[in-house]
Amino acid sequence: GIQVEQSPPDLILQEGANSTLRCNFSDSVNNLQWFHQNPWGQLINLFYIPSGTKQNGRLSATTVATERYSLLYISSSQTTDSGVYFCAVGSGGSNYKLTFGKGTLLTVNP
Amino acid sequence: NAGVMQNPRHLVRRRGQEARLRCSPMKGHSHVYWYRQLPEEGLKFMVYLQKENIIDESGMPKERFSAEFPKEGPSILRIQQVVRGDSAAYFCASSPSRTEAFFGQGTRLTVV
């Protein structure tokens, strides 16, 4: 099956800093989502982005499908951004079946 | 528009009991998915259902686990004769079509 690798595994930032999270995948995809799992365990949708670039406030994401990677940018980080960020992909006719990466654990200190 | 609703949020069962997890999809969503998050394995797909039909259950354990999405009412994930290894967070997601999935808050099952 498709492999998803996220980097870095852990990231510690001071409030106000910017960061870039990366997601590499081993095959072509037609479904890609970014999620934030907050410290209470909730999975929050950030982006549905199988290709192209999107922005939502301080967050933006870019997927370069031909090169099999996606990037999540967080600007002016806040303590509430802390948690685990997951990339999940789907491909082909079973693109509903999301394969998740292991996540990036982000800690934002005040 | 309410999000995906899962209940209960936390469930404690003794070994050998049954666990029933409920999921109400977002309004207008007819596709429901269940995922399990185990500490060492991450989030894994279990099953995909549409109203009254199981479309893909390739991620479901072969025994003790079943899922349904009846014409009326929520989707149910049922685990019979629970064992300690079933302790995990179970997430339900829904979508209007086979694209972007929206996740519920999860049910944390603890087997004692």
mmCIF file of C-alpha atoms in Angstrom:
data_model
loop_
_atom_site.group_PDB
_atom_site.id
_atom_site.type_symbol
_atom_site.label_atom_id
_atom_site.label_comp_id
_atom_site.label_asym_id
_atom_site.label_seq_id
_atom_site.Cartn_x
_atom_site.Cartn_y
_atom_site.Cartn_z
ATOM 1 C CA GLY A 1 0.000 0.000 0.000
ATOM 2 C CA ILE A 2 0.890 3.656 -0.139
ATOM 3 C CA GLN A 3 3.478 4.934 2.354
ATOM 4 C CA VAL A 4 3.208 8.332 4.059
ATOM 5 C CA GLU A 5 6.155 9.924 5.810
ATOM 6 C CA GLN A 6 5.922 13.105 7.820
ATOM 7 C CA SER A 7 8.754 15.293 9.015
ATOM 8 C CA PRO A 8 9.913 16.430 11.423
ATOM 9 C CA PRO A 9 8.473 14.002 13.992
ATOM 10 C CA ASP A 10 8.742 16.605 16.731
ATOM 11 C CA LEU A 11 8.950 20.385 16.667
ATOM 12 C CA ILE A 12 9.232 22.881 19.511
ATOM 13 C CA LEU A 13 8.615 26.563 18.812
ATOM 14 C CA GLN A 14 8.341 29.813 20.675
ATOM 15 C CA GLU A 15 5.077 31.672 20.248
ATOM 16 C CA GLY A 16 5.204 33.855 17.164
ATOM 17 C CA ALA A 17 7.564 31.632 15.181
ATOM 18 C CA ASN A 18 6.830 30.175 11.754
ATOM 19 C CA SER A 19 7.117 26.514 10.758
ATOM 20 C CA THR A 20 6.865 24.158 7.809
ATOM 21 C CA LEU A 21 5.671 20.575 8.097
ATOM 22 C CA ARG A 22 6.287 18.113 5.299
ATOM 23 C CA CYS A 23 4.405 15.058 4.031
ATOM 24 C CA ASN A 24 5.936 12.702 1.468
ATOM 25 C CA PHE A 25 3.949 9.905 -0.139
ATOM 26 C CA SER A 26 5.075 6.957 -2.194
ATOM 27 C CA ASP A 27 2.508 6.914 -4.994
ATOM 28 C CA SER A 28 0.162 9.217 -6.859
ATOM 29 C CA VAL A 29 -2.818 10.385 -4.842
ATOM 30 C CA ASN A 30 -6.176 11.945 -5.593
ATOM 31 C CA ASN A 31 -7.113 12.646 -1.981
ATOM 32 C CA LEU A 32 -4.964 14.454 0.572
ATOM 33 C CA GLN A 33 -6.025 15.998 3.852
ATOM 34 C CA TRP A 34 -4.243 17.730 6.719
ATOM 35 C CA PHE A 35 -5.588 17.382 10.266
ATOM 36 C CA HIS A 36 -4.757 18.822 13.655
ATOM 37 C CA GLN A 37 -5.259 16.554 16.663
ATOM 38 C CA ASN A 38 -5.468 18.827 19.665
ATOM 39 C CA PRO A 39 -4.384 17.848 23.201
ATOM 40 C CA TRP A 40 -7.958 16.716 23.918
ATOM 41 C CA GLY A 41 -7.779 14.199 21.097
ATOM 42 C CA GLN A 42 -10.121 15.879 18.639
ATOM 43 C CA LEU A 43 -9.262 15.563 14.939
ATOM 44 C CA ILE A 44 -9.822 18.891 13.232
ATOM 45 C CA ASN A 45 -9.910 19.271 9.456
ATOM 46 C CA LEU A 46 -7.403 21.815 8.206
ATOM 47 C CA PHE A 47 -7.221 21.335 4.448
ATOM 48 C CA TYR A 48 -8.474 19.103 1.679
ATOM 49 C CA ILE A 49 -5.700 19.601 -0.857
ATOM 50 C CA PRO A 50 -4.938 16.843 -3.401
ATOM 51 C CA SER A 51 -3.144 19.487 -5.472
ATOM 52 C CA GLY A 52 -2.458 23.208 -5.513
ATOM 53 C CA THR A 53 -2.273 25.789 -2.741
ATOM 54 C CA LYS A 54 -4.792 26.907 -0.147
ATOM 55 C CA GLN A 55 -4.731 29.382 2.707
ATOM 56 C CA ASN A 56 -6.854 29.730 5.811
ATOM 57 C CA GLY A 57 -5.782 32.506 8.165
ATOM 58 C CA ARG A 58 -2.319 31.767 9.554
ATOM 59 C CA LEU A 59 -2.244 28.339 7.924
ATOM 60 C CA SER A 60 -1.551 27.484 4.335
ATOM 61 C CA ALA A 61 -0.820 24.282 2.449
ATOM 62 C CA THR A 62 0.707 23.313 -0.864
ATOM 63 C CA THR A 63 0.590 19.933 -2.585
ATOM 64 C CA VAL A 64 2.871 19.132 -5.511
ATOM 65 C CA ALA A 65 1.260 15.919 -6.652
ATOM 66 C CA THR A 66 3.765 15.240 -9.447
ATOM 67 C CA GLU A 67 6.618 15.284 -6.919
ATOM 68 C CA ARG A 68 4.617 13.434 -4.249
ATOM 69 C CA TYR A 69 4.780 15.842 -1.361
ATOM 70 C CA SER A 70 2.685 18.334 0.554
ATOM 71 C CA LEU A 71 3.690 21.148 2.886
ATOM 72 C CA LEU A 72 1.780 22.750 5.737
ATOM 73 C CA TYR A 73 2.868 26.250 6.773
ATOM 74 C CA ILE A 74 2.024 27.709 10.153
ATOM 75 C CA SER A 75 2.810 31.382 10.622
ATOM 76 C CA SER A 76 2.901 33.413 13.852
ATOM 77 C CA SER A 77 2.326 30.263 15.895
ATOM 78 C CA GLN A 78 0.191 30.361 19.042
ATOM 79 C CA THR A 79 0.072 28.027 22.031
ATOM 80 C CA THR A 80 -3.298 26.753 20.793
ATOM 81 C CA ASP A 81 -1.527 25.401 17.691
ATOM 82 C CA SER A 82 0.074 22.723 19.871
ATOM 83 C CA GLY A 83 -0.846 19.137 19.095
ATOM 84 C CA VAL A 84 -0.199 16.545 16.430
ATOM 85 C CA TYR A 85 -0.504 17.361 12.741
ATOM 86 C CA PHE A 86 -1.447 14.490 10.461
ATOM 87 C CA CYS A 87 -1.259 14.160 6.722
ATOM 88 C CA ALA A 88 -3.577 11.529 5.228
ATOM 89 C CA VAL A 89 -3.778 10.372 1.609
ATOM 90 C CA GLY A 90 -6.015 8.276 -0.598
ATOM 91 C CA SER A 91 -5.454 7.009 -4.115
ATOM 92 C CA GLY A 92 -7.209 5.483 -7.075
ATOM 93 C CA GLY A 93 -10.722 4.124 -6.815
ATOM 94 C CA SER A 94 -10.347 3.582 -3.070
ATOM 95 C CA ASN A 95 -9.360 7.180 -2.384
ATOM 96 C CA TYR A 96 -11.882 7.310 0.473
ATOM 97 C CA LYS A 97 -9.568 4.990 2.424
ATOM 98 C CA LEU A 98 -7.162 7.424 4.069
ATOM 99 C CA THR A 99 -3.655 6.299 4.958
ATOM 100 C CA PHE A 100 -2.305 8.448 7.753
ATOM 101 C CA GLY A 101 1.266 9.439 8.430
ATOM 102 C CA LYS A 102 2.645 9.149 11.951
ATOM 103 C CA GLY A 103 2.248 12.860 12.495
ATOM 104 C CA THR A 104 4.332 15.811 13.624
ATOM 105 C CA LEU A 105 4.074 16.666 17.332
ATOM 106 C CA LEU A 106 4.152 20.451 17.607
ATOM 107 C CA THR A 107 4.706 22.193 20.925
ATOM 108 C CA VAL A 108 4.377 25.973 21.022
ATOM 109 C CA ASN A 109 5.749 27.551 24.182
ATOM 110 C CA PRO A 110 4.598 30.974 25.454
ATOM 111 C CA ASN B 1 -24.508 22.757 10.724
ATOM 112 C CA ALA B 2 -23.560 20.355 13.483
ATOM 113 C CA GLY B 3 -20.448 18.293 12.973
ATOM 114 C CA VAL B 4 -20.086 14.540 13.154
ATOM 115 C CA MET B 5 -21.464 13.443 16.507
ATOM 116 C CA GLN B 6 -20.064 10.450 18.312
ATOM 117 C CA ASN B 7 -21.213 8.980 21.584
ATOM 118 C CA PRO B 8 -20.281 8.122 24.126
ATOM 119 C CA ARG B 9 -17.066 10.129 24.361
ATOM 120 C CA HIS B 10 -15.622 7.677 26.845
ATOM 121 C CA LEU B 11 -16.619 4.058 27.362
ATOM 122 C CA VAL B 12 -15.307 1.591 29.924
ATOM 123 C CA ARG B 13 -16.022 -2.091 29.472
ATOM 124 C CA ARG B 14 -14.895 -5.183 31.309
ATOM 125 C CA ARG B 15 -13.266 -7.963 29.339
ATOM 126 C CA GLY B 16 -15.933 -10.083 27.645
ATOM 127 C CA GLN B 17 -18.595 -7.366 27.485
ATOM 128 C CA GLU B 18 -19.948 -5.736 24.351
ATOM 129 C CA ALA B 19 -19.148 -2.197 23.242
ATOM 130 C CA ARG B 20 -21.475 -0.164 21.028
ATOM 131 C CA LEU B 21 -20.157 3.057 19.525
ATOM 132 C CA ARG B 22 -22.533 5.455 17.794
ATOM 133 C CA CYS B 23 -21.951 7.963 15.027
ATOM 134 C CA SER B 24 -24.333 10.503 13.520
ATOM 135 C CA PRO B 25 -22.910 11.930 10.281
ATOM 136 C CA MET B 26 -23.113 15.564 9.277
ATOM 137 C CA LYS B 27 -26.386 16.605 7.702
ATOM 138 C CA GLY B 28 -26.446 15.709 4.039
ATOM 139 C CA HIS B 29 -23.593 13.192 4.325
ATOM 140 C CA SER B 30 -24.404 9.651 3.260
ATOM 141 C CA HIS B 31 -20.877 8.188 3.467
ATOM 142 C CA VAL B 32 -19.564 7.041 6.855
ATOM 143 C CA TYR B 33 -16.121 5.729 7.763
ATOM 144 C CA TRP B 34 -14.699 4.274 10.970
ATOM 145 C CA TYR B 35 -11.034 4.525 11.983
ATOM 146 C CA ARG B 36 -9.154 3.233 14.996
ATOM 147 C CA GLN B 37 -6.218 4.950 16.678
ATOM 148 C CA LEU B 38 -3.940 2.630 18.628
ATOM 149 C CA PRO B 39 -0.974 4.107 20.528
ATOM 150 C CA GLU B 40 1.695 2.251 18.578
ATOM 151 C CA GLU B 41 -0.061 1.900 15.215
ATOM 152 C CA GLY B 42 -1.552 5.320 14.518
ATOM 153 C CA LEU B 43 -4.830 5.917 12.729
ATOM 154 C CA LYS B 44 -6.069 3.014 10.616
ATOM 155 C CA PHE B 45 -9.078 2.647 8.333
ATOM 156 C CA MET B 46 -11.613 0.060 9.427
ATOM 157 C CA VAL B 47 -14.780 0.257 7.346
ATOM 158 C CA TYR B 48 -16.739 2.370 4.857
ATOM 159 C CA LEU B 49 -20.528 2.355 4.804
ATOM 160 C CA GLN B 50 -23.346 3.988 2.946
ATOM 161 C CA LYS B 51 -26.954 3.770 4.014
ATOM 162 C CA GLU B 52 -27.770 0.086 4.628
ATOM 163 C CA ASN B 53 -24.629 -1.057 2.782
ATOM 164 C CA ILE B 54 -21.091 -1.987 3.757
ATOM 165 C CA ILE B 55 -18.901 -0.814 0.892
ATOM 166 C CA ASP B 56 -15.427 -1.717 2.172
ATOM 167 C CA GLU B 57 -14.623 -3.557 5.396
ATOM 168 C CA SER B 58 -11.047 -4.450 4.508
ATOM 169 C CA GLY B 59 -9.701 -2.889 7.715
ATOM 170 C CA MET B 60 -12.069 -4.607 10.118
ATOM 171 C CA PRO B 61 -10.757 -7.424 12.308
ATOM 172 C CA LYS B 62 -12.312 -10.667 11.092
ATOM 173 C CA GLU B 63 -13.901 -11.589 14.402
ATOM 174 C CA ARG B 64 -15.929 -9.759 17.042
ATOM 175 C CA PHE B 65 -16.205 -6.482 15.084
ATOM 176 C CA SER B 66 -19.197 -5.400 13.020
ATOM 177 C CA ALA B 67 -20.600 -2.160 11.669
ATOM 178 C CA GLU B 68 -23.916 -0.991 10.333
ATOM 179 C CA PHE B 69 -25.494 2.170 8.984
ATOM 180 C CA PRO B 70 -29.258 1.630 8.947
ATOM 181 C CA LYS B 71 -31.749 3.550 6.873
ATOM 182 C CA GLU B 72 -32.816 5.415 9.996
ATOM 183 C CA GLY B 73 -30.545 6.325 12.875
ATOM 184 C CA PRO B 74 -26.813 6.503 13.507
ATOM 185 C CA SER B 75 -24.055 4.232 12.342
ATOM 186 C CA ILE B 76 -23.033 1.676 14.950
ATOM 187 C CA LEU B 77 -19.648 0.030 15.477
ATOM 188 C CA ARG B 78 -20.115 -3.046 17.614
ATOM 189 C CA ILE B 79 -17.342 -4.940 19.369
ATOM 190 C CA GLN B 80 -18.312 -8.214 20.993
ATOM 191 C CA GLN B 81 -16.421 -9.874 23.834
ATOM 192 C CA VAL B 82 -13.952 -7.027 24.192
ATOM 193 C CA VAL B 83 -10.332 -7.699 25.104
ATOM 194 C CA ARG B 84 -7.661 -5.365 26.477
ATOM 195 C CA GLY B 85 -6.177 -4.959 23.000
ATOM 196 C CA ASP B 86 -9.404 -3.289 21.829
ATOM 197 C CA SER B 87 -8.636 -0.277 24.043
ATOM 198 C CA ALA B 88 -8.213 2.603 21.608
ATOM 199 C CA ALA B 89 -9.768 5.767 20.259
ATOM 200 C CA TYR B 90 -12.397 5.056 17.605
ATOM 201 C CA PHE B 91 -13.157 7.833 15.160
ATOM 202 C CA CYS B 92 -16.071 8.161 12.814
ATOM 203 C CA ALA B 93 -15.946 10.378 9.736
ATOM 204 C CA SER B 94 -18.521 11.363 7.144
ATOM 205 C CA SER B 95 -18.512 12.902 3.691
ATOM 206 C CA PRO B 96 -21.077 14.015 1.103
ATOM 207 C CA SER B 97 -19.204 12.069 -1.548
ATOM 208 C CA ARG B 98 -16.022 10.028 -1.672
ATOM 209 C CA THR B 99 -13.762 13.024 -1.074
ATOM 210 C CA GLU B 100 -13.131 15.181 1.975
ATOM 211 C CA ALA B 101 -13.945 13.371 5.218
ATOM 212 C CA PHE B 102 -14.951 15.209 8.391
ATOM 213 C CA PHE B 103 -14.113 13.531 11.680
ATOM 214 C CA GLY B 104 -16.014 13.321 14.935
ATOM 215 C CA GLN B 105 -14.510 13.798 18.369
ATOM 216 C CA GLY B 106 -13.916 10.094 18.832
ATOM 217 C CA THR B 107 -14.895 7.521 21.426
ATOM 218 C CA ARG B 108 -12.193 6.413 23.822
ATOM 219 C CA LEU B 109 -12.741 2.791 24.727
ATOM 220 C CA THR B 110 -11.013 1.393 27.776
ATOM 221 C CA VAL B 111 -11.225 -2.329 28.498
ATOM 222 C CA VAL B 112 -10.510 -3.274 32.106
#
